[in-house]
mmCIF file of C-alpha atoms in Angstrom:
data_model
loop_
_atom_site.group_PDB
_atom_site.id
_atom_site.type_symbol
_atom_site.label_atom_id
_atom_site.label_comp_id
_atom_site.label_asym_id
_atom_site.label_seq_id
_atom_site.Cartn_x
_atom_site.Cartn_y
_atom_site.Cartn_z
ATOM 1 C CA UNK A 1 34.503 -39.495 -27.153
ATOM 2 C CA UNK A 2 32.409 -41.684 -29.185
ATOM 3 C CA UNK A 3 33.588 -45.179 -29.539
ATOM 4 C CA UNK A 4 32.671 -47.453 -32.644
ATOM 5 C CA UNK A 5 33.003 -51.036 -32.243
ATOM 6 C CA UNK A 6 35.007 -52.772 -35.012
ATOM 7 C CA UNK A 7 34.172 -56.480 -35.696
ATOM 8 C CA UNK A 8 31.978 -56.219 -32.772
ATOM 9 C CA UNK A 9 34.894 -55.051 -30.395
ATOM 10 C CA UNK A 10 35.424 -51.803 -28.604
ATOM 11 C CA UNK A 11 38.074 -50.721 -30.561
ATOM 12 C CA UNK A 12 40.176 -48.391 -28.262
ATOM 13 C CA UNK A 13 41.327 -48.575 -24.569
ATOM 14 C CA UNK A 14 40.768 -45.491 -22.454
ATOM 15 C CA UNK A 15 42.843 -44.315 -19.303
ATOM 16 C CA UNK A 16 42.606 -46.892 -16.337
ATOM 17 C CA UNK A 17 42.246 -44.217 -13.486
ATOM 18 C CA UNK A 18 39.311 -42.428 -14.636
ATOM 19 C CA UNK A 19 37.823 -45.603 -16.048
ATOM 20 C CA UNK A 20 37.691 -46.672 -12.565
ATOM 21 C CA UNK A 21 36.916 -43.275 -11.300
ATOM 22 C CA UNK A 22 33.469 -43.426 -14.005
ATOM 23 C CA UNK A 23 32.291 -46.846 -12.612
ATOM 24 C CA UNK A 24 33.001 -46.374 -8.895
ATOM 25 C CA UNK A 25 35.927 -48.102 -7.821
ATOM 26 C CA UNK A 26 37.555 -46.679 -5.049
ATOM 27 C CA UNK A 27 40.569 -45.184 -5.295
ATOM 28 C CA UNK A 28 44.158 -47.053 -4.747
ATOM 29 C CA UNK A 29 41.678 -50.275 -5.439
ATOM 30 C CA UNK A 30 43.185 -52.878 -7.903
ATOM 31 C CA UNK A 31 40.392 -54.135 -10.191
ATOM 32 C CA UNK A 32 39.850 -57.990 -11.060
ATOM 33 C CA UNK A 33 37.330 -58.398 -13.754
ATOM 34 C CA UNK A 34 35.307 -61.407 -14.971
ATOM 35 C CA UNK A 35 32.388 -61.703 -17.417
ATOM 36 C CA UNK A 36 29.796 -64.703 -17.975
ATOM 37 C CA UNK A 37 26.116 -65.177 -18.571
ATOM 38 C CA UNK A 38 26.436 -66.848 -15.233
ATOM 39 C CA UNK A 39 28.450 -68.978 -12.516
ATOM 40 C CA UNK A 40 26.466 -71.630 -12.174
ATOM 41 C CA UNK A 41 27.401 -72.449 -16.501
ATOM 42 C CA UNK A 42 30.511 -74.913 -15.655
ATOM 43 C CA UNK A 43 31.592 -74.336 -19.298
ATOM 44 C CA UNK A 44 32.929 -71.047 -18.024
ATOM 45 C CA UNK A 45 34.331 -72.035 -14.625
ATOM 46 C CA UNK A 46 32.983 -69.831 -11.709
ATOM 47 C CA UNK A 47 33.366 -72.991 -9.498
ATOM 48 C CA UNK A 48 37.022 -72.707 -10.383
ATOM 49 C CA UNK A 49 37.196 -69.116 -10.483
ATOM 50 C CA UNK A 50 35.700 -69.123 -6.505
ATOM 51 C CA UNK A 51 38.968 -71.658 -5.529
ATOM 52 C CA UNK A 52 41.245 -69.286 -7.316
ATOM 53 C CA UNK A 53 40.192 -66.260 -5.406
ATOM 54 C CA UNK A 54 39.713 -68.065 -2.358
ATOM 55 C CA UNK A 55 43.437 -69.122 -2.221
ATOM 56 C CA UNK A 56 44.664 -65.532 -2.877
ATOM 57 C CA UNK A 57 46.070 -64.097 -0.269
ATOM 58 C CA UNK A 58 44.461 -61.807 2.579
ATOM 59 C CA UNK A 59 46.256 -58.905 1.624
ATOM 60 C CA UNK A 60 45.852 -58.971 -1.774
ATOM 61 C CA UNK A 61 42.312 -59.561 -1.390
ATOM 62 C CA UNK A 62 42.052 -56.158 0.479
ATOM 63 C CA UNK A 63 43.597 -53.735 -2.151
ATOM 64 C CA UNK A 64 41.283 -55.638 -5.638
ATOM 65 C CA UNK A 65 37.753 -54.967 -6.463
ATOM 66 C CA UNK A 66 36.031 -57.761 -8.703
ATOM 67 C CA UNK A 67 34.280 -56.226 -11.497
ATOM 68 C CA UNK A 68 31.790 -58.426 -12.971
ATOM 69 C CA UNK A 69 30.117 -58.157 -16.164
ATOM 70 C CA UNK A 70 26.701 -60.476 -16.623
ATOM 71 C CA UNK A 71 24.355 -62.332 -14.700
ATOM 72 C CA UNK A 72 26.328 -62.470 -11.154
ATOM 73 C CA UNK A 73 25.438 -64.820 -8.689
ATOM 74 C CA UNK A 74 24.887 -64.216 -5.200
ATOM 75 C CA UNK A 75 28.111 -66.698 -4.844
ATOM 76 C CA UNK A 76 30.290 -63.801 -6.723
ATOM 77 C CA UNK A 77 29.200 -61.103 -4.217
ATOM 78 C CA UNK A 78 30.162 -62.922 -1.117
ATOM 79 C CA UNK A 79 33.509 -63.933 -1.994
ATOM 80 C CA UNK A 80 35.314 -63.325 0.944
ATOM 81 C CA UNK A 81 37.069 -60.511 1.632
ATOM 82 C CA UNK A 82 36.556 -59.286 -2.106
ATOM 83 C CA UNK A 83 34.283 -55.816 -2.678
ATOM 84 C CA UNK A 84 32.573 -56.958 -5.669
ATOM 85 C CA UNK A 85 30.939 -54.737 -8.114
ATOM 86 C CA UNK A 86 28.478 -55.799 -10.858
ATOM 87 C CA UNK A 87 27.488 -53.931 -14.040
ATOM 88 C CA UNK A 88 25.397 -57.032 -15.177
ATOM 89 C CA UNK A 89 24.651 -57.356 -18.969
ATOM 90 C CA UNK A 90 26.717 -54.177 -21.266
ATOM 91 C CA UNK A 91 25.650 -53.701 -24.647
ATOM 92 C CA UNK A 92 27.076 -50.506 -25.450
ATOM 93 C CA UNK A 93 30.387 -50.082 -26.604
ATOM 94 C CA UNK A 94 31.522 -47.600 -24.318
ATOM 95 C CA UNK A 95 30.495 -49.025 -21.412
ATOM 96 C CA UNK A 96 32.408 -52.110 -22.283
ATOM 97 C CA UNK A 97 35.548 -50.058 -22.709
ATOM 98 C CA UNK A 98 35.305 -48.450 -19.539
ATOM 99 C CA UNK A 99 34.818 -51.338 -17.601
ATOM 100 C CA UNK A 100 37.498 -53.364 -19.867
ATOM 101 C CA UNK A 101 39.856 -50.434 -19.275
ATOM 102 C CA UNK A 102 38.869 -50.260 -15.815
ATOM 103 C CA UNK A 103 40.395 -53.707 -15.372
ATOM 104 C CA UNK A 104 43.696 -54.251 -14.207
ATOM 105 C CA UNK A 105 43.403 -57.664 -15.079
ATOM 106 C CA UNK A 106 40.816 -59.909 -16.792
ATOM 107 C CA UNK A 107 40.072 -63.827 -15.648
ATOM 108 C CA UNK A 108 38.357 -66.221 -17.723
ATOM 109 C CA UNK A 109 38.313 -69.667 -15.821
ATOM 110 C CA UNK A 110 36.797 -71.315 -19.354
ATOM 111 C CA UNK A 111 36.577 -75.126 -19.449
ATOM 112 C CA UNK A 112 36.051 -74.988 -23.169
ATOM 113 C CA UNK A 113 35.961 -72.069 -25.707
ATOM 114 C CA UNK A 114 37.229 -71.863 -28.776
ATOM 115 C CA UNK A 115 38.285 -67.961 -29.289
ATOM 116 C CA UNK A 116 36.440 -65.834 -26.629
ATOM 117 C CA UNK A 117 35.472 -62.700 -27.643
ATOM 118 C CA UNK A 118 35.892 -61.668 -24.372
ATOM 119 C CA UNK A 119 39.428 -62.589 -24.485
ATOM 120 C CA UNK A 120 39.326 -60.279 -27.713
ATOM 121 C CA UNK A 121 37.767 -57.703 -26.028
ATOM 122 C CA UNK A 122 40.107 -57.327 -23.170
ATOM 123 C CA UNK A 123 43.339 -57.323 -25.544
ATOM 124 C CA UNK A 124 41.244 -54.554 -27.442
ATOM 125 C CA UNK A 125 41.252 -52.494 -24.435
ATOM 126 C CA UNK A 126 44.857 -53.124 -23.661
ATOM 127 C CA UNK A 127 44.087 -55.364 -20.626
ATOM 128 C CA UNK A 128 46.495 -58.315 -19.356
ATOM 129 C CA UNK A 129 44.247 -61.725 -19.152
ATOM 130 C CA UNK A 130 44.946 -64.913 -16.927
ATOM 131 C CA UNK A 131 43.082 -68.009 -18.248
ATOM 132 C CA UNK A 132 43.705 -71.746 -18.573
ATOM 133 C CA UNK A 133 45.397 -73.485 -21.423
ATOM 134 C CA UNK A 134 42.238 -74.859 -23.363
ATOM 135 C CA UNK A 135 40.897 -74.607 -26.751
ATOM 136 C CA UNK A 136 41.817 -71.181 -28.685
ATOM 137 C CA UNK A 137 42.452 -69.470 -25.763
ATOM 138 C CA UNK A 138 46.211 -69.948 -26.030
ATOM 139 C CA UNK A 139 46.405 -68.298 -29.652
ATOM 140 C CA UNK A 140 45.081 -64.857 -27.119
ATOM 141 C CA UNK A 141 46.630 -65.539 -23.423
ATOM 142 C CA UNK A 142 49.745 -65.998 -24.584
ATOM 143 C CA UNK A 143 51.855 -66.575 -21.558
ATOM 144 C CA UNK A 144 54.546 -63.431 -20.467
ATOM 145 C CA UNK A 145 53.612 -61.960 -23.257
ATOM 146 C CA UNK A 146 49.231 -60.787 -23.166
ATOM 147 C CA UNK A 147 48.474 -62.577 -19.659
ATOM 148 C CA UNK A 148 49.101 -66.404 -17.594
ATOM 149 C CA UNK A 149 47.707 -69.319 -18.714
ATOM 150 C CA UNK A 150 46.977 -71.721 -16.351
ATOM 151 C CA UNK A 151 47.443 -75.267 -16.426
ATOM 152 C CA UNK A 152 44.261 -76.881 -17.529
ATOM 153 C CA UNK A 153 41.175 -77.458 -15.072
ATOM 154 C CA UNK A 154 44.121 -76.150 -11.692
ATOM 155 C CA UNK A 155 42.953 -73.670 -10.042
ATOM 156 C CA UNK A 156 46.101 -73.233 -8.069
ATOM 157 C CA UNK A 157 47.576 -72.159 -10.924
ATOM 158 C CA UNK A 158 45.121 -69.737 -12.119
ATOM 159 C CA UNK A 159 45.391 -67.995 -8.591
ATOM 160 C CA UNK A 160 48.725 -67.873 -8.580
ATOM 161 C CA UNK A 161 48.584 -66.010 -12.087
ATOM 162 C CA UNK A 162 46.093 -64.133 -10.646
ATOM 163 C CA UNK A 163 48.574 -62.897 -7.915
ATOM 164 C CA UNK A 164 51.429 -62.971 -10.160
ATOM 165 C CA UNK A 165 50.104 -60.280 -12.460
ATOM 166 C CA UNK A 166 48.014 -58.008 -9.911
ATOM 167 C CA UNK A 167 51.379 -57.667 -7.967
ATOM 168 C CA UNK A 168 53.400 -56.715 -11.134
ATOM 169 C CA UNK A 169 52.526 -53.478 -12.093
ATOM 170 C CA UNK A 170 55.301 -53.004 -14.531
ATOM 171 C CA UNK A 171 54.446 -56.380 -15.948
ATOM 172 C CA UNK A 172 50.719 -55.838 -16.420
ATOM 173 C CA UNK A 173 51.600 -52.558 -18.360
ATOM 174 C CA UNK A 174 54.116 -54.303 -20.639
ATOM 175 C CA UNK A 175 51.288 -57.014 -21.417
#
């Protein structure tokens, strides 16, 4: 299937089991994704994203694999008791799908954006988003209804979206 972006997004989602199957994730595995030229940019949060998924529970930690798209830091790949997968920079479109698609839920930890396009992106490809409540990210992550958003700059919060949607299956597929 060839996939055309529209507006500069991938325009269709594909099915989530053999996305994962085409990138590697194991099977049964939840996946967690997050995408930034790098961590270490505190515009986009890693330092916040790292609390989040460091107060997430053991057991959740075992069944989700953290996709990450971009530059990833060796901070992302030792993230205790996460099995991390990096597909560093995509710039095709189907690659972006798969790995959007792939996702059972998208995190953006963002300090300050205005409209991510990879907010856009993951709504393209039919993927639930947790984020905080800054900027234009509200007019995407609109809370219940396309993801969680977090209270501003707590990263309590965003883990407990985090954990809120990964352990709603039903929910995540309504969103």
């Amino acid at each position: 299937v060839e996939l055309r972006a529209r507006n500069g997004l991938p325009t269709r989602p594909l099915d989530r089991e053999e996305s994962k199957h085409a990138l590697g994730v194991p099977k049964g595995k939840m996946v967690l994704m997050f995408a930034a030229q790098s961590l270490k940019d505190p515009r986009k949060g890693g330092d916040l994203l790292l609390k989040a998924l460091g107060g997430l529970p053991a057991s959740l930690r075992r069944d989700v694999t953290l996709l990450t798209i971009g530059h990833a830091d060796e901070a992302m790949a030792a993230v205790e008791g996460f099995e991390a997968l990096n597909l560093g920079y995509l710039g095709g479109d189907r690659m972006k799908c798969l790995a959007y698609t792939a996702a059972d839920v998208f995190v953006l930890p963002t300090r300050s954006d205005s409209l991510p396009v990879v907010l856009q992106e993951s709504m393209a490809c039919g993927t639930p988003m947790v984020s905080f409540d800054v900027g234009g990210v509200p007019e995407l992550v609109r809370h219940g209804i396309t993801g969680y958003l977090a209270r501003e700059g707590d990263h309590h919060d965003l883990s407990a979206g985090i954990a809120a949607l990964l352990g709603d299956p039903s929910g995540r597929c309504r969103m």
